[in-house]
Short mmCIF file of N, CA and C in Angstrom, two decimals:
data_model
loop_
_atom_site.label_atom_id
_atom_site.label_comp_id
_atom_site.label_asym_id
_atom_site.label_seq_id
_atom_site.Cartn_x
_atom_site.Cartn_y
_atom_site.Cartn_z
N MET A 1 1.46 -12.64 43.25
CA MET A 1 0.71 -11.95 44.29
C MET A 1 -0.55 -11.35 43.68
N ILE A 2 -1.65 -11.52 44.41
CA ILE A 2 -2.88 -10.90 43.95
C ILE A 2 -3.05 -9.56 44.68
N ILE A 3 -3.70 -8.64 44.00
CA ILE A 3 -4.01 -7.33 44.58
C ILE A 3 -5.52 -7.26 44.74
N ILE A 4 -5.95 -6.88 45.93
CA ILE A 4 -7.37 -6.78 46.24
C ILE A 4 -7.62 -5.37 46.76
N LYS A 5 -8.56 -4.66 46.13
CA LYS A 5 -8.81 -3.27 46.50
C LYS A 5 -10.17 -3.02 47.15
N ASN A 6 -11.07 -4.02 47.10
CA ASN A 6 -12.38 -3.83 47.70
C ASN A 6 -13.07 -5.18 47.88
N TYR A 7 -14.25 -5.13 48.48
CA TYR A 7 -15.00 -6.35 48.76
C TYR A 7 -15.28 -7.14 47.48
N GLU A 8 -15.73 -6.48 46.45
CA GLU A 8 -16.12 -7.15 45.22
C GLU A 8 -14.93 -7.90 44.59
N GLU A 9 -13.76 -7.27 44.60
CA GLU A 9 -12.57 -7.95 44.07
C GLU A 9 -12.23 -9.17 44.92
N PHE A 10 -12.34 -9.03 46.22
CA PHE A 10 -12.06 -10.15 47.12
C PHE A 10 -13.05 -11.29 46.85
N GLU A 11 -14.32 -10.95 46.78
CA GLU A 11 -15.38 -11.94 46.60
C GLU A 11 -15.22 -12.72 45.30
N SER A 12 -14.63 -12.12 44.29
CA SER A 12 -14.46 -12.79 43.00
C SER A 12 -13.52 -14.00 43.10
N HIS A 13 -12.80 -14.12 44.20
CA HIS A 13 -11.87 -15.24 44.40
C HIS A 13 -12.47 -16.36 45.26
N LEU A 14 -13.74 -16.23 45.63
CA LEU A 14 -14.37 -17.21 46.52
C LEU A 14 -14.25 -18.62 45.96
N GLY A 15 -13.75 -19.52 46.82
CA GLY A 15 -13.58 -20.91 46.43
C GLY A 15 -12.33 -21.21 45.64
N LYS A 16 -11.52 -20.19 45.41
CA LYS A 16 -10.33 -20.34 44.59
C LYS A 16 -9.05 -20.24 45.42
N GLU A 17 -8.00 -20.86 44.90
CA GLU A 17 -6.69 -20.67 45.52
C GLU A 17 -6.25 -19.24 45.27
N LEU A 18 -5.79 -18.59 46.33
CA LEU A 18 -5.34 -17.20 46.23
C LEU A 18 -3.87 -17.12 45.85
N GLY A 19 -3.10 -18.16 46.23
CA GLY A 19 -1.69 -18.16 45.88
C GLY A 19 -0.87 -19.00 46.82
N VAL A 20 0.42 -19.00 46.53
CA VAL A 20 1.40 -19.77 47.28
C VAL A 20 2.55 -18.82 47.62
N SER A 21 2.98 -18.85 48.86
CA SER A 21 4.09 -17.99 49.28
C SER A 21 5.41 -18.55 48.80
N GLY A 22 6.46 -17.80 49.05
CA GLY A 22 7.81 -18.32 48.84
C GLY A 22 8.19 -19.25 49.98
N TRP A 23 9.30 -19.92 49.81
CA TRP A 23 9.80 -20.83 50.84
C TRP A 23 10.53 -20.05 51.93
N HIS A 24 10.46 -20.56 53.14
CA HIS A 24 11.17 -19.99 54.29
C HIS A 24 11.83 -21.13 55.05
N THR A 25 13.11 -20.98 55.38
CA THR A 25 13.84 -21.99 56.14
C THR A 25 13.70 -21.71 57.63
N ILE A 26 13.28 -22.72 58.36
CA ILE A 26 13.17 -22.63 59.82
C ILE A 26 14.53 -22.96 60.42
N THR A 27 15.19 -21.98 61.00
CA THR A 27 16.54 -22.17 61.55
C THR A 27 16.48 -22.43 63.06
N GLN A 28 17.57 -22.95 63.59
CA GLN A 28 17.64 -23.15 65.04
C GLN A 28 17.61 -21.80 65.76
N GLU A 29 18.22 -20.80 65.18
CA GLU A 29 18.18 -19.46 65.79
C GLU A 29 16.75 -18.97 65.92
N GLN A 30 15.94 -19.17 64.87
CA GLN A 30 14.55 -18.75 64.92
C GLN A 30 13.78 -19.53 65.99
N ILE A 31 14.02 -20.84 66.05
CA ILE A 31 13.38 -21.67 67.07
C ILE A 31 13.76 -21.19 68.47
N ASN A 32 15.05 -20.92 68.68
CA ASN A 32 15.51 -20.46 70.00
C ASN A 32 14.91 -19.11 70.37
N MET A 33 14.83 -18.20 69.41
CA MET A 33 14.24 -16.89 69.70
C MET A 33 12.75 -17.03 70.03
N PHE A 34 12.06 -17.93 69.33
CA PHE A 34 10.65 -18.17 69.64
C PHE A 34 10.51 -18.76 71.04
N ALA A 35 11.39 -19.68 71.40
CA ALA A 35 11.38 -20.27 72.74
C ALA A 35 11.55 -19.18 73.79
N GLU A 36 12.47 -18.25 73.55
CA GLU A 36 12.67 -17.14 74.49
C GLU A 36 11.42 -16.26 74.59
N ALA A 37 10.85 -15.94 73.46
CA ALA A 37 9.69 -15.04 73.45
C ALA A 37 8.47 -15.66 74.12
N THR A 38 8.32 -16.97 74.01
CA THR A 38 7.13 -17.64 74.53
C THR A 38 7.37 -18.40 75.83
N ILE A 39 8.62 -18.39 76.28
CA ILE A 39 9.03 -19.10 77.50
C ILE A 39 8.70 -20.60 77.38
N ASP A 40 8.90 -21.12 76.19
CA ASP A 40 8.65 -22.55 75.91
C ASP A 40 9.97 -23.17 75.48
N HIS A 41 10.71 -23.69 76.45
CA HIS A 41 12.05 -24.22 76.20
C HIS A 41 12.09 -25.75 76.19
N GLN A 42 10.99 -26.38 75.80
CA GLN A 42 10.96 -27.84 75.76
C GLN A 42 12.16 -28.34 74.94
N TRP A 43 12.82 -29.37 75.46
CA TRP A 43 14.07 -29.84 74.87
C TRP A 43 13.93 -30.24 73.40
N ILE A 44 12.77 -30.72 73.00
CA ILE A 44 12.61 -31.16 71.61
C ILE A 44 12.78 -30.00 70.61
N HIS A 45 12.65 -28.78 71.14
CA HIS A 45 12.83 -27.58 70.30
C HIS A 45 14.23 -26.98 70.42
N THR A 46 14.81 -27.05 71.61
CA THR A 46 16.01 -26.24 71.86
C THR A 46 17.29 -27.01 72.17
N ASP A 47 17.19 -28.26 72.54
CA ASP A 47 18.39 -29.03 72.91
C ASP A 47 18.81 -29.91 71.74
N GLU A 48 19.69 -29.38 70.92
CA GLU A 48 20.09 -30.07 69.69
C GLU A 48 20.73 -31.43 69.96
N ALA A 49 21.60 -31.49 70.97
CA ALA A 49 22.30 -32.75 71.27
C ALA A 49 21.31 -33.82 71.75
N ARG A 50 20.44 -33.46 72.66
CA ARG A 50 19.47 -34.43 73.17
C ARG A 50 18.49 -34.84 72.07
N ALA A 51 18.04 -33.90 71.27
CA ALA A 51 17.10 -34.21 70.18
C ALA A 51 17.72 -35.17 69.17
N ALA A 52 19.01 -35.01 68.89
CA ALA A 52 19.69 -35.90 67.95
C ALA A 52 19.66 -37.35 68.41
N VAL A 53 19.64 -37.56 69.72
CA VAL A 53 19.67 -38.91 70.29
C VAL A 53 18.27 -39.42 70.65
N GLU A 54 17.45 -38.57 71.30
CA GLU A 54 16.19 -39.03 71.87
C GLU A 54 14.94 -38.73 71.04
N SER A 55 15.01 -37.77 70.16
CA SER A 55 13.83 -37.40 69.39
C SER A 55 13.61 -38.39 68.24
N PRO A 56 12.36 -38.72 67.96
CA PRO A 56 12.09 -39.57 66.80
C PRO A 56 12.44 -38.87 65.48
N PHE A 57 12.62 -37.55 65.53
CA PHE A 57 12.95 -36.78 64.33
C PHE A 57 14.46 -36.63 64.14
N LYS A 58 15.24 -37.03 65.17
CA LYS A 58 16.71 -36.98 65.16
C LYS A 58 17.25 -35.57 65.00
N SER A 59 16.43 -34.59 65.31
CA SER A 59 16.85 -33.19 65.32
C SER A 59 15.81 -32.42 66.11
N THR A 60 16.09 -31.16 66.37
CA THR A 60 15.07 -30.32 66.98
C THR A 60 13.96 -30.07 65.95
N ILE A 61 12.81 -29.67 66.48
CA ILE A 61 11.68 -29.33 65.61
C ILE A 61 11.15 -27.95 66.00
N ALA A 62 10.53 -27.29 65.04
CA ALA A 62 9.91 -25.99 65.30
C ALA A 62 8.70 -26.17 66.19
N HIS A 63 8.44 -25.20 67.05
CA HIS A 63 7.20 -25.16 67.81
C HIS A 63 6.05 -25.06 66.79
N GLY A 64 4.97 -25.78 67.06
CA GLY A 64 3.80 -25.65 66.19
C GLY A 64 3.32 -24.21 66.11
N TYR A 65 3.33 -23.52 67.25
CA TYR A 65 2.87 -22.13 67.25
C TYR A 65 3.85 -21.20 66.54
N LEU A 66 5.10 -21.57 66.45
CA LEU A 66 6.04 -20.78 65.65
C LEU A 66 5.58 -20.81 64.19
N THR A 67 5.25 -22.01 63.71
CA THR A 67 4.82 -22.10 62.30
C THR A 67 3.53 -21.33 62.07
N VAL A 68 2.62 -21.37 63.04
CA VAL A 68 1.38 -20.60 62.92
C VAL A 68 1.67 -19.11 62.95
N SER A 69 2.64 -18.70 63.74
CA SER A 69 2.96 -17.26 63.85
C SER A 69 3.51 -16.70 62.55
N LEU A 70 3.91 -17.56 61.63
CA LEU A 70 4.41 -17.11 60.33
C LEU A 70 3.29 -16.77 59.34
N LEU A 71 2.04 -17.03 59.72
CA LEU A 71 0.93 -16.77 58.81
C LEU A 71 0.92 -15.35 58.24
N PRO A 72 1.03 -14.29 59.06
CA PRO A 72 1.03 -12.94 58.47
C PRO A 72 2.17 -12.72 57.47
N TYR A 73 3.35 -13.22 57.79
CA TYR A 73 4.51 -13.09 56.90
C TYR A 73 4.20 -13.72 55.54
N PHE A 74 3.67 -14.93 55.55
CA PHE A 74 3.35 -15.61 54.30
C PHE A 74 2.15 -14.98 53.60
N TRP A 75 1.13 -14.60 54.35
CA TRP A 75 -0.07 -14.02 53.76
C TRP A 75 0.27 -12.76 52.96
N HIS A 76 1.19 -11.95 53.48
CA HIS A 76 1.55 -10.72 52.78
C HIS A 76 2.38 -10.98 51.53
N GLN A 77 2.88 -12.18 51.35
CA GLN A 77 3.53 -12.57 50.10
C GLN A 77 2.49 -13.01 49.06
N ILE A 78 1.34 -13.43 49.53
CA ILE A 78 0.30 -13.97 48.65
C ILE A 78 -0.67 -12.88 48.19
N ALA A 79 -1.08 -12.02 49.11
CA ALA A 79 -2.10 -11.02 48.80
C ALA A 79 -1.69 -9.64 49.28
N ASP A 80 -1.92 -8.68 48.43
CA ASP A 80 -1.73 -7.27 48.78
C ASP A 80 -3.12 -6.66 48.85
N VAL A 81 -3.66 -6.58 50.07
CA VAL A 81 -5.00 -6.03 50.25
C VAL A 81 -4.83 -4.53 50.48
N GLN A 82 -5.33 -3.75 49.54
CA GLN A 82 -5.12 -2.30 49.52
C GLN A 82 -6.40 -1.56 49.87
N ASN A 83 -6.28 -0.24 49.96
CA ASN A 83 -7.42 0.64 50.17
C ASN A 83 -8.09 0.36 51.51
N LEU A 84 -7.26 0.17 52.54
CA LEU A 84 -7.78 -0.22 53.85
C LEU A 84 -7.67 0.91 54.87
N LYS A 85 -8.67 1.00 55.71
CA LYS A 85 -8.58 1.81 56.92
C LYS A 85 -7.88 0.99 58.00
N MET A 86 -8.23 -0.33 58.02
CA MET A 86 -7.72 -1.18 59.08
C MET A 86 -7.92 -2.65 58.70
N GLN A 87 -7.01 -3.49 59.19
CA GLN A 87 -7.15 -4.95 59.09
C GLN A 87 -7.03 -5.51 60.50
N ILE A 88 -7.90 -6.46 60.84
CA ILE A 88 -7.88 -7.06 62.17
C ILE A 88 -7.77 -8.58 62.02
N ASN A 89 -6.85 -9.18 62.78
CA ASN A 89 -6.80 -10.63 62.89
C ASN A 89 -7.98 -11.03 63.77
N TYR A 90 -8.92 -11.78 63.22
CA TYR A 90 -10.16 -12.09 63.94
C TYR A 90 -10.12 -13.45 64.62
N SER A 91 -9.67 -14.48 63.89
CA SER A 91 -9.60 -15.80 64.52
C SER A 91 -8.71 -16.75 63.73
N ILE A 92 -8.32 -17.80 64.41
CA ILE A 92 -7.63 -18.94 63.80
C ILE A 92 -8.51 -20.13 64.10
N GLU A 93 -8.90 -20.86 63.07
CA GLU A 93 -9.88 -21.92 63.24
C GLU A 93 -9.37 -23.26 62.73
N ASN A 94 -9.67 -24.29 63.49
CA ASN A 94 -9.45 -25.67 63.05
C ASN A 94 -8.03 -25.98 62.60
N ILE A 95 -7.05 -25.38 63.25
CA ILE A 95 -5.67 -25.72 62.91
C ILE A 95 -5.39 -27.14 63.37
N ARG A 96 -4.92 -27.95 62.44
CA ARG A 96 -4.55 -29.34 62.72
C ARG A 96 -3.10 -29.54 62.32
N PHE A 97 -2.28 -29.88 63.30
CA PHE A 97 -0.87 -30.13 63.04
C PHE A 97 -0.73 -31.57 62.54
N ALA A 98 -0.27 -31.74 61.32
CA ALA A 98 -0.18 -33.07 60.71
C ALA A 98 1.24 -33.63 60.71
N ALA A 99 2.24 -32.74 60.73
CA ALA A 99 3.63 -33.19 60.68
C ALA A 99 4.53 -32.21 61.40
N ALA A 100 5.55 -32.75 62.05
CA ALA A 100 6.56 -31.90 62.70
C ALA A 100 7.41 -31.22 61.63
N VAL A 101 7.96 -30.07 62.00
CA VAL A 101 8.83 -29.31 61.10
C VAL A 101 10.24 -29.36 61.68
N PRO A 102 11.08 -30.27 61.19
CA PRO A 102 12.45 -30.35 61.70
C PRO A 102 13.24 -29.08 61.37
N VAL A 103 14.21 -28.77 62.23
CA VAL A 103 15.07 -27.63 62.00
C VAL A 103 15.65 -27.70 60.59
N ASN A 104 15.82 -26.56 59.98
CA ASN A 104 16.35 -26.38 58.62
C ASN A 104 15.40 -26.85 57.52
N SER A 105 14.15 -27.16 57.87
CA SER A 105 13.14 -27.44 56.86
C SER A 105 12.73 -26.14 56.19
N ARG A 106 12.29 -26.29 54.95
CA ARG A 106 11.71 -25.15 54.24
C ARG A 106 10.20 -25.33 54.20
N VAL A 107 9.49 -24.26 54.54
CA VAL A 107 8.04 -24.29 54.58
C VAL A 107 7.48 -23.15 53.72
N ARG A 108 6.24 -23.35 53.27
CA ARG A 108 5.54 -22.29 52.54
C ARG A 108 4.05 -22.45 52.79
N LEU A 109 3.29 -21.42 52.44
CA LEU A 109 1.86 -21.40 52.70
C LEU A 109 1.07 -21.38 51.40
N ILE A 110 0.01 -22.16 51.38
CA ILE A 110 -0.97 -22.13 50.30
C ILE A 110 -2.25 -21.56 50.90
N ALA A 111 -2.85 -20.59 50.22
CA ALA A 111 -4.04 -19.92 50.74
C ALA A 111 -5.18 -19.99 49.74
N LYS A 112 -6.40 -20.19 50.27
CA LYS A 112 -7.61 -20.28 49.46
C LYS A 112 -8.70 -19.48 50.16
N LEU A 113 -9.51 -18.78 49.40
CA LEU A 113 -10.61 -18.03 49.99
C LEU A 113 -11.79 -18.98 50.21
N ASP A 114 -12.00 -19.37 51.46
CA ASP A 114 -13.06 -20.32 51.80
C ASP A 114 -14.42 -19.65 51.97
N ALA A 115 -14.43 -18.44 52.51
CA ALA A 115 -15.70 -17.75 52.75
C ALA A 115 -15.44 -16.25 52.82
N ILE A 116 -16.46 -15.49 52.47
CA ILE A 116 -16.38 -14.04 52.58
C ILE A 116 -17.79 -13.50 52.80
N ILE A 117 -17.88 -12.53 53.67
CA ILE A 117 -19.18 -11.93 53.96
C ILE A 117 -18.98 -10.45 54.24
N ASN A 118 -19.98 -9.66 53.86
CA ASN A 118 -19.97 -8.22 54.13
C ASN A 118 -20.81 -8.00 55.38
N LEU A 119 -20.17 -7.59 56.46
CA LEU A 119 -20.85 -7.32 57.72
C LEU A 119 -21.02 -5.82 57.90
N ARG A 120 -22.06 -5.27 57.31
CA ARG A 120 -22.34 -3.83 57.40
C ARG A 120 -21.11 -2.99 57.06
N GLY A 121 -20.45 -3.34 55.96
CA GLY A 121 -19.31 -2.57 55.50
C GLY A 121 -17.96 -3.11 55.92
N VAL A 122 -17.94 -4.14 56.75
CA VAL A 122 -16.69 -4.77 57.14
C VAL A 122 -16.61 -6.13 56.45
N THR A 123 -15.51 -6.37 55.78
CA THR A 123 -15.32 -7.63 55.07
C THR A 123 -14.72 -8.66 56.01
N LYS A 124 -15.43 -9.77 56.17
CA LYS A 124 -14.94 -10.89 56.97
C LYS A 124 -14.53 -11.99 55.98
N ALA A 125 -13.22 -12.23 55.90
CA ALA A 125 -12.67 -13.19 54.95
C ALA A 125 -12.07 -14.38 55.69
N THR A 126 -12.52 -15.57 55.33
CA THR A 126 -11.98 -16.80 55.90
C THR A 126 -11.04 -17.41 54.87
N ILE A 127 -9.77 -17.49 55.25
CA ILE A 127 -8.72 -17.97 54.35
C ILE A 127 -8.30 -19.36 54.79
N GLY A 128 -8.53 -20.35 53.93
CA GLY A 128 -8.04 -21.70 54.19
C GLY A 128 -6.54 -21.72 53.99
N VAL A 129 -5.83 -22.31 54.94
CA VAL A 129 -4.36 -22.31 54.87
C VAL A 129 -3.81 -23.73 55.01
N THR A 130 -2.77 -23.98 54.25
CA THR A 130 -2.01 -25.22 54.35
C THR A 130 -0.54 -24.84 54.36
N MET A 131 0.19 -25.27 55.39
CA MET A 131 1.62 -25.04 55.40
C MET A 131 2.32 -26.31 54.93
N GLU A 132 2.96 -26.21 53.80
CA GLU A 132 3.70 -27.34 53.23
C GLU A 132 5.12 -27.35 53.77
N ILE A 133 5.67 -28.56 53.88
CA ILE A 133 7.07 -28.76 54.21
C ILE A 133 7.73 -29.33 52.96
N GLU A 134 8.75 -28.68 52.48
CA GLU A 134 9.39 -29.11 51.25
C GLU A 134 9.84 -30.58 51.35
N GLY A 135 9.44 -31.38 50.37
CA GLY A 135 9.84 -32.78 50.30
C GLY A 135 9.01 -33.73 51.14
N GLU A 136 7.98 -33.22 51.82
CA GLU A 136 7.14 -34.07 52.67
C GLU A 136 5.74 -34.18 52.09
N LYS A 137 5.14 -35.34 52.27
CA LYS A 137 3.76 -35.55 51.78
C LYS A 137 2.74 -34.87 52.67
N LYS A 138 2.94 -34.97 53.99
CA LYS A 138 2.00 -34.36 54.93
C LYS A 138 2.36 -32.89 55.15
N PRO A 139 1.35 -32.04 55.26
CA PRO A 139 1.63 -30.64 55.58
C PRO A 139 1.96 -30.48 57.06
N ALA A 140 2.59 -29.37 57.40
CA ALA A 140 2.82 -29.05 58.81
C ALA A 140 1.47 -28.85 59.49
N TYR A 141 0.56 -28.14 58.83
CA TYR A 141 -0.79 -27.95 59.35
C TYR A 141 -1.74 -27.52 58.25
N THR A 142 -3.02 -27.65 58.57
CA THR A 142 -4.10 -27.10 57.75
C THR A 142 -5.06 -26.39 58.70
N GLY A 143 -5.84 -25.49 58.17
CA GLY A 143 -6.81 -24.78 58.99
C GLY A 143 -7.32 -23.55 58.27
N ALA A 144 -7.74 -22.57 59.03
CA ALA A 144 -8.25 -21.33 58.46
C ALA A 144 -7.92 -20.16 59.37
N VAL A 145 -7.72 -19.03 58.76
CA VAL A 145 -7.58 -17.77 59.49
C VAL A 145 -8.67 -16.84 58.99
N VAL A 146 -9.16 -16.01 59.91
CA VAL A 146 -10.22 -15.07 59.55
C VAL A 146 -9.70 -13.67 59.82
N PHE A 147 -9.83 -12.82 58.79
CA PHE A 147 -9.42 -11.42 58.89
C PHE A 147 -10.66 -10.55 58.70
N LEU A 148 -10.67 -9.42 59.38
CA LEU A 148 -11.68 -8.39 59.15
C LEU A 148 -10.99 -7.24 58.45
N TYR A 149 -11.52 -6.86 57.30
CA TYR A 149 -10.97 -5.77 56.51
C TYR A 149 -11.96 -4.61 56.48
N HIS A 150 -11.47 -3.44 56.87
CA HIS A 150 -12.26 -2.22 56.80
C HIS A 150 -11.74 -1.43 55.59
N PHE A 151 -12.40 -1.61 54.45
CA PHE A 151 -12.00 -0.91 53.24
C PHE A 151 -12.43 0.55 53.30
N ASP A 152 -11.60 1.43 52.69
CA ASP A 152 -12.02 2.82 52.53
C ASP A 152 -13.23 2.85 51.61
N ALA A 153 -14.05 3.82 51.78
CA ALA A 153 -15.27 3.94 50.97
C ALA A 153 -14.97 4.16 49.51
#
């Protein structure tokens, strides 16, 4: 885990990999809870018996947005951004889903600092993200997330 205490420390990582999170197993319980929370009960996610027969994956798969919703969890394993008044999730950009995440897959996040700018005292950091699926060549997705950091003076 890297520790970042101010803009200058953050900027020193520009263009570099920031780190890799630990692995997380996507369970059917997690998929079902996400389906409940988002009111997205498509059978390919929640009907294990039907998915085993009709799905090309032969099992249920995680919602793409479930995997994206794990970004903060993984990001906090990679970077400890300290000395903050506030952090704001600003945007998610260019997310491309490349592979389905079958139930019981293990996933992790790789993060790279793609861009950083000081906006009158607010740090705008663009983090390139890749979610890997253990044992698979294609990632679950690639893209970028943008955070606004208000560092203490």
